[in-house]
């Protein structure tokens, strides 16, 4: 079956079970383990008194250490497995915790349900679990927009990218990618503390997500009723996004649903004036979150089918 088959197994297991709460309570999750290591390095190596160049070098060393350690563990586990079809199944089981297919669906559905029933306060609490912007001022359109953007971006970061690197390199690929993604989420932002220390983590994440982000946008476009509209929107607007990668799945989602995404948003009381994706379209509403989830499911089914076909080849 190979690595592609193993990633199809991982997607299937996660779609059925997700990461059970009892496991999280007892042992946590691989991402939380990686996060503890990153936090330890951040506390000890990211010293505010050091010069910016020193902090940048320390951050690069920390990033490379975490990535190498995770990829190395993946390589060791992979080397212990006996060749054969059962090896691919076991590879898929080991890769399963690093594919957030069920978790993303459930977090987005948790926003859609109260919003559709008119409980704006519950929807704000739910959307705060998946986005960093200030939810207190968000109305129905703002909550829907934030949720669809998170769905599109996390479909790339949380499913397509780890599966892509896993299909190419096996466990070292998916373990190493998850380290990259966790580094970026923890230290790869432009805060005063992490502007220099997190510089390398952010750049590595940009490179690792370059192909998966565009692949995610393509998957969204292919499973919509009007692929040419979604593709046109993606190609036209993706580079307007502040991120070199997130604009691709978000623009494809906007075009596929016929709504506008991105645009101005508030972070910690400060409004950032971001350009619109699919400008001129209407604002999304609660019902569009359900449409986005159905688009996401179809795209993930297409991805799983492609992996299964590659495994058979």
Short mmCIF file of C-alpha atoms in Angstrom, two decimals, residues 19-279:
data_model
loop_
_atom_site.label_atom_id
_atom_site.label_comp_id
_atom_site.label_asym_id
_atom_site.label_seq_id
_atom_site.Cartn_x
_atom_site.Cartn_y
_atom_site.Cartn_z
CA UNK A 19 -8.89 11.64 19.12
CA UNK A 20 -10.93 10.14 21.99
CA UNK A 21 -11.33 12.28 25.08
CA UNK A 22 -10.28 9.42 27.33
CA UNK A 23 -6.92 9.25 25.54
CA UNK A 24 -6.45 13.00 25.79
CA UNK A 25 -7.22 12.89 29.51
CA UNK A 26 -4.79 10.06 30.15
CA UNK A 27 -1.86 10.79 27.84
CA UNK A 28 -2.58 14.13 26.17
CA UNK A 29 -1.91 14.41 22.44
CA UNK A 30 1.28 14.40 20.33
CA UNK A 31 0.80 18.11 19.57
CA UNK A 32 0.69 18.89 23.31
CA UNK A 33 3.91 16.90 23.77
CA UNK A 34 5.60 18.88 21.01
CA UNK A 35 4.20 22.07 22.50
CA UNK A 36 5.81 21.37 25.88
CA UNK A 37 9.22 21.01 24.24
CA UNK A 38 8.77 24.25 22.28
CA UNK A 39 7.66 26.09 25.43
CA UNK A 40 10.74 24.80 27.28
CA UNK A 41 13.08 26.01 24.55
CA UNK A 42 11.26 29.34 24.37
CA UNK A 43 11.69 29.91 28.09
CA UNK A 44 15.38 29.00 28.12
CA UNK A 45 16.70 30.14 24.74
CA UNK A 46 14.59 33.21 23.97
CA UNK A 47 16.24 35.82 26.19
CA UNK A 48 14.93 39.41 25.79
CA UNK A 49 18.33 40.82 26.77
CA UNK A 50 20.04 39.20 23.76
CA UNK A 51 20.59 41.02 20.49
CA UNK A 52 18.02 40.40 17.71
CA UNK A 53 20.55 38.43 15.64
CA UNK A 54 21.33 36.18 18.59
CA UNK A 55 17.63 35.56 19.24
CA UNK A 56 17.09 34.77 15.55
CA UNK A 57 19.90 32.20 15.60
CA UNK A 58 18.60 30.70 18.85
CA UNK A 59 15.11 30.45 17.35
CA UNK A 60 16.42 28.77 14.22
CA UNK A 61 18.37 26.28 16.33
CA UNK A 62 15.27 25.57 18.44
CA UNK A 63 13.12 25.03 15.36
CA UNK A 64 15.61 22.70 13.71
CA UNK A 65 16.03 20.74 16.94
CA UNK A 66 12.29 20.17 17.37
CA UNK A 67 11.78 19.24 13.71
CA UNK A 68 14.76 16.89 13.64
CA UNK A 69 13.71 15.20 16.88
CA UNK A 70 10.12 14.62 15.71
CA UNK A 71 11.14 13.46 12.23
CA UNK A 72 13.79 11.22 13.79
CA UNK A 73 11.26 9.57 16.11
CA UNK A 74 9.02 9.00 13.10
CA UNK A 75 11.92 7.44 11.23
CA UNK A 76 12.75 5.11 14.12
CA UNK A 77 9.16 3.93 14.46
CA UNK A 78 8.90 3.42 10.70
CA UNK A 79 12.14 1.41 10.60
CA UNK A 80 10.81 -1.03 13.21
CA UNK A 81 7.75 -2.01 11.15
CA UNK A 82 7.99 -5.16 9.02
CA UNK A 83 7.32 -4.61 5.27
CA UNK A 84 3.95 -5.71 3.90
CA UNK A 85 0.36 -4.49 3.74
CA UNK A 86 0.11 -4.62 7.53
CA UNK A 87 3.00 -2.13 7.71
CA UNK A 88 0.93 0.43 5.85
CA UNK A 89 -1.97 -0.10 8.24
CA UNK A 90 0.33 0.35 11.25
CA UNK A 91 1.88 3.44 9.68
CA UNK A 92 -1.63 4.82 9.31
CA UNK A 93 -2.41 4.09 12.96
CA UNK A 94 0.73 5.94 14.07
CA UNK A 95 -0.10 8.85 11.74
CA UNK A 96 -3.75 9.00 12.85
CA UNK A 97 -3.28 11.43 15.82
CA UNK A 98 -1.68 13.99 13.50
CA UNK A 99 -4.66 14.25 11.14
CA UNK A 100 -7.28 16.62 12.57
CA UNK A 101 -10.10 15.72 10.20
CA UNK A 102 -12.83 14.94 12.77
CA UNK A 103 -11.73 17.64 15.22
CA UNK A 104 -11.95 20.41 12.61
CA UNK A 105 -15.43 19.30 11.54
CA UNK A 106 -16.67 19.16 15.12
CA UNK A 107 -15.26 22.57 16.08
CA UNK A 108 -16.85 24.22 13.06
CA UNK A 109 -20.18 22.44 13.62
CA UNK A 110 -20.09 23.69 17.22
CA UNK A 111 -20.26 27.24 15.86
CA UNK A 112 -22.90 26.53 13.22
CA UNK A 113 -25.43 24.91 15.56
CA UNK A 114 -25.98 27.78 18.04
CA UNK A 115 -25.65 30.40 15.33
CA UNK A 116 -28.40 28.82 13.25
CA UNK A 117 -30.64 28.66 16.31
CA UNK A 118 -30.06 32.36 17.04
CA UNK A 119 -27.83 31.95 20.13
CA UNK A 120 -25.21 34.54 19.19
CA UNK A 121 -23.44 34.43 22.58
CA UNK A 122 -22.90 30.66 22.41
CA UNK A 123 -21.69 31.01 18.82
CA UNK A 124 -19.19 33.67 19.90
CA UNK A 125 -17.85 31.36 22.61
CA UNK A 126 -17.52 28.53 20.09
CA UNK A 127 -15.79 30.61 17.42
CA UNK A 128 -13.28 31.87 20.01
CA UNK A 129 -12.01 28.27 20.20
CA UNK A 130 -10.86 28.32 16.57
CA UNK A 131 -9.87 31.94 15.77
CA UNK A 132 -7.67 34.52 17.43
CA UNK A 133 -9.77 37.60 16.70
CA UNK A 134 -11.97 39.33 19.28
CA UNK A 135 -15.38 37.58 19.16
CA UNK A 136 -17.31 40.00 21.38
CA UNK A 137 -18.12 42.41 18.57
CA UNK A 138 -18.88 39.80 15.92
CA UNK A 139 -22.38 39.61 14.47
CA UNK A 140 -23.77 36.68 12.46
CA UNK A 141 -21.83 37.65 9.34
CA UNK A 142 -18.61 38.17 11.29
CA UNK A 143 -18.88 34.83 13.07
CA UNK A 144 -19.70 33.05 9.81
CA UNK A 145 -16.79 34.70 8.02
CA UNK A 146 -14.30 33.85 10.78
CA UNK A 147 -15.54 30.24 10.91
CA UNK A 148 -15.30 29.66 7.16
CA UNK A 149 -11.82 31.18 7.04
CA UNK A 150 -10.71 28.90 9.87
CA UNK A 151 -12.27 25.89 8.14
CA UNK A 152 -10.46 26.64 4.88
CA UNK A 153 -7.07 27.40 6.45
CA UNK A 154 -7.14 24.50 8.90
CA UNK A 155 -8.21 22.06 6.20
CA UNK A 156 -4.84 22.86 4.66
CA UNK A 157 -2.73 23.01 7.85
CA UNK A 158 -4.51 20.27 9.77
CA UNK A 159 -5.27 17.66 7.12
CA UNK A 160 -3.93 18.22 3.62
CA UNK A 161 -0.41 19.32 4.62
CA UNK A 162 0.34 16.53 7.12
CA UNK A 163 -1.16 13.94 4.75
CA UNK A 164 0.84 15.39 1.84
CA UNK A 165 4.16 15.11 3.69
CA UNK A 166 3.18 11.73 5.11
CA UNK A 167 2.38 10.40 1.64
CA UNK A 168 5.78 11.60 0.42
CA UNK A 169 7.99 10.63 3.35
CA UNK A 170 5.99 8.44 5.68
CA UNK A 171 6.13 8.99 9.44
CA UNK A 172 9.21 11.27 9.30
CA UNK A 173 7.26 13.50 6.93
CA UNK A 174 4.07 13.77 8.96
CA UNK A 175 5.86 13.93 12.34
CA UNK A 176 8.24 16.57 11.03
CA UNK A 177 5.43 18.61 9.48
CA UNK A 178 3.43 18.59 12.72
CA UNK A 179 6.49 19.93 14.51
CA UNK A 180 6.76 22.72 11.93
CA UNK A 181 3.09 23.62 12.23
CA UNK A 182 3.18 23.63 16.04
CA UNK A 183 6.30 25.78 16.06
CA UNK A 184 4.60 28.32 13.82
CA UNK A 185 1.44 28.44 15.91
CA UNK A 186 3.40 28.94 19.16
CA UNK A 187 6.33 31.18 18.22
CA UNK A 188 5.90 32.08 14.54
CA UNK A 189 3.89 35.28 15.06
CA UNK A 190 5.05 38.89 15.06
CA UNK A 191 4.69 39.61 18.77
CA UNK A 192 7.40 41.54 20.60
CA UNK A 193 8.69 38.34 22.20
CA UNK A 194 8.71 36.21 19.06
CA UNK A 195 9.52 38.64 16.25
CA UNK A 196 13.13 37.42 16.15
CA UNK A 197 13.02 34.07 17.95
CA UNK A 198 10.13 32.84 15.81
CA UNK A 199 11.43 34.15 12.48
CA UNK A 200 12.82 30.79 11.30
CA UNK A 201 9.74 28.87 12.46
CA UNK A 202 7.47 31.14 10.40
CA UNK A 203 9.64 30.89 7.28
CA UNK A 204 9.91 27.10 7.49
CA UNK A 205 6.14 26.86 7.89
CA UNK A 206 5.64 29.01 4.78
CA UNK A 207 7.79 26.62 2.74
CA UNK A 208 6.18 23.46 4.16
CA UNK A 209 2.67 24.71 3.36
CA UNK A 210 3.37 26.11 -0.11
CA UNK A 211 2.16 23.09 -2.09
CA UNK A 212 -0.49 21.82 0.38
CA UNK A 213 -2.24 25.21 0.54
CA UNK A 214 -2.61 25.33 -3.24
CA UNK A 215 -3.66 21.69 -3.33
CA UNK A 216 -6.36 22.39 -0.74
CA UNK A 217 -7.72 25.24 -2.83
CA UNK A 218 -7.78 22.98 -5.87
CA UNK A 219 -9.64 20.26 -3.95
CA UNK A 220 -12.29 22.78 -2.85
CA UNK A 221 -12.68 24.01 -6.42
CA UNK A 222 -13.00 20.52 -7.88
CA UNK A 223 -15.85 19.44 -5.60
CA UNK A 224 -18.04 22.51 -6.01
CA UNK A 225 -20.88 22.85 -8.51
CA UNK A 226 -18.98 25.56 -10.39
CA UNK A 227 -15.26 24.69 -10.40
CA UNK A 228 -14.32 27.46 -12.83
CA UNK A 229 -15.79 30.14 -10.52
CA UNK A 230 -13.86 28.86 -7.49
CA UNK A 231 -10.63 28.47 -9.49
CA UNK A 232 -10.98 31.96 -10.95
CA UNK A 233 -11.50 33.48 -7.51
CA UNK A 234 -8.55 31.55 -6.08
CA UNK A 235 -6.16 32.56 -8.85
CA UNK A 236 -7.31 36.17 -8.76
CA UNK A 237 -7.46 36.83 -5.02
CA UNK A 238 -5.18 34.34 -3.21
CA UNK A 239 -2.16 36.64 -3.29
CA UNK A 240 -4.16 39.51 -1.77
CA UNK A 241 -4.15 37.66 1.55
CA UNK A 242 -1.61 38.67 4.21
CA UNK A 243 -0.39 35.05 4.32
CA UNK A 244 1.51 33.56 1.37
CA UNK A 245 -0.48 30.34 1.77
CA UNK A 246 -3.78 30.81 3.62
CA UNK A 247 -5.26 32.89 0.80
CA UNK A 248 -5.40 29.90 -1.55
CA UNK A 249 -7.88 27.69 0.33
CA UNK A 250 -9.76 30.72 1.66
CA UNK A 251 -10.20 32.29 -1.79
CA UNK A 252 -11.29 28.94 -3.23
CA UNK A 253 -13.81 28.56 -0.39
CA UNK A 254 -15.10 32.10 -0.98
CA UNK A 255 -15.55 31.47 -4.70
CA UNK A 256 -17.14 28.06 -4.17
CA UNK A 257 -19.72 29.44 -1.71
CA UNK A 258 -20.27 32.77 -3.45
CA UNK A 259 -19.39 34.83 -0.36
CA UNK A 260 -16.65 37.27 0.59
CA UNK A 261 -14.01 36.35 3.18
CA UNK A 262 -11.03 37.97 4.90
CA UNK A 263 -11.47 41.76 5.09
CA UNK A 264 -11.21 43.95 8.25
CA UNK A 265 -11.07 42.20 11.61
CA UNK A 266 -10.31 43.04 15.26
CA UNK A 267 -7.45 41.55 17.30
CA UNK A 268 -7.21 42.58 20.96
CA UNK A 269 -9.07 45.82 20.29
CA UNK A 270 -7.01 46.81 17.22
CA UNK A 271 -8.68 46.68 13.80
CA UNK A 272 -6.60 45.41 10.88
CA UNK A 273 -7.75 46.49 7.44
CA UNK A 274 -7.24 43.33 5.39
CA UNK A 275 -8.35 43.14 1.72
CA UNK A 276 -11.41 41.12 0.78
CA UNK A 277 -11.33 37.77 -0.98
CA UNK A 278 -14.12 37.60 -3.58
CA UNK A 279 -14.88 41.27 -3.01
#
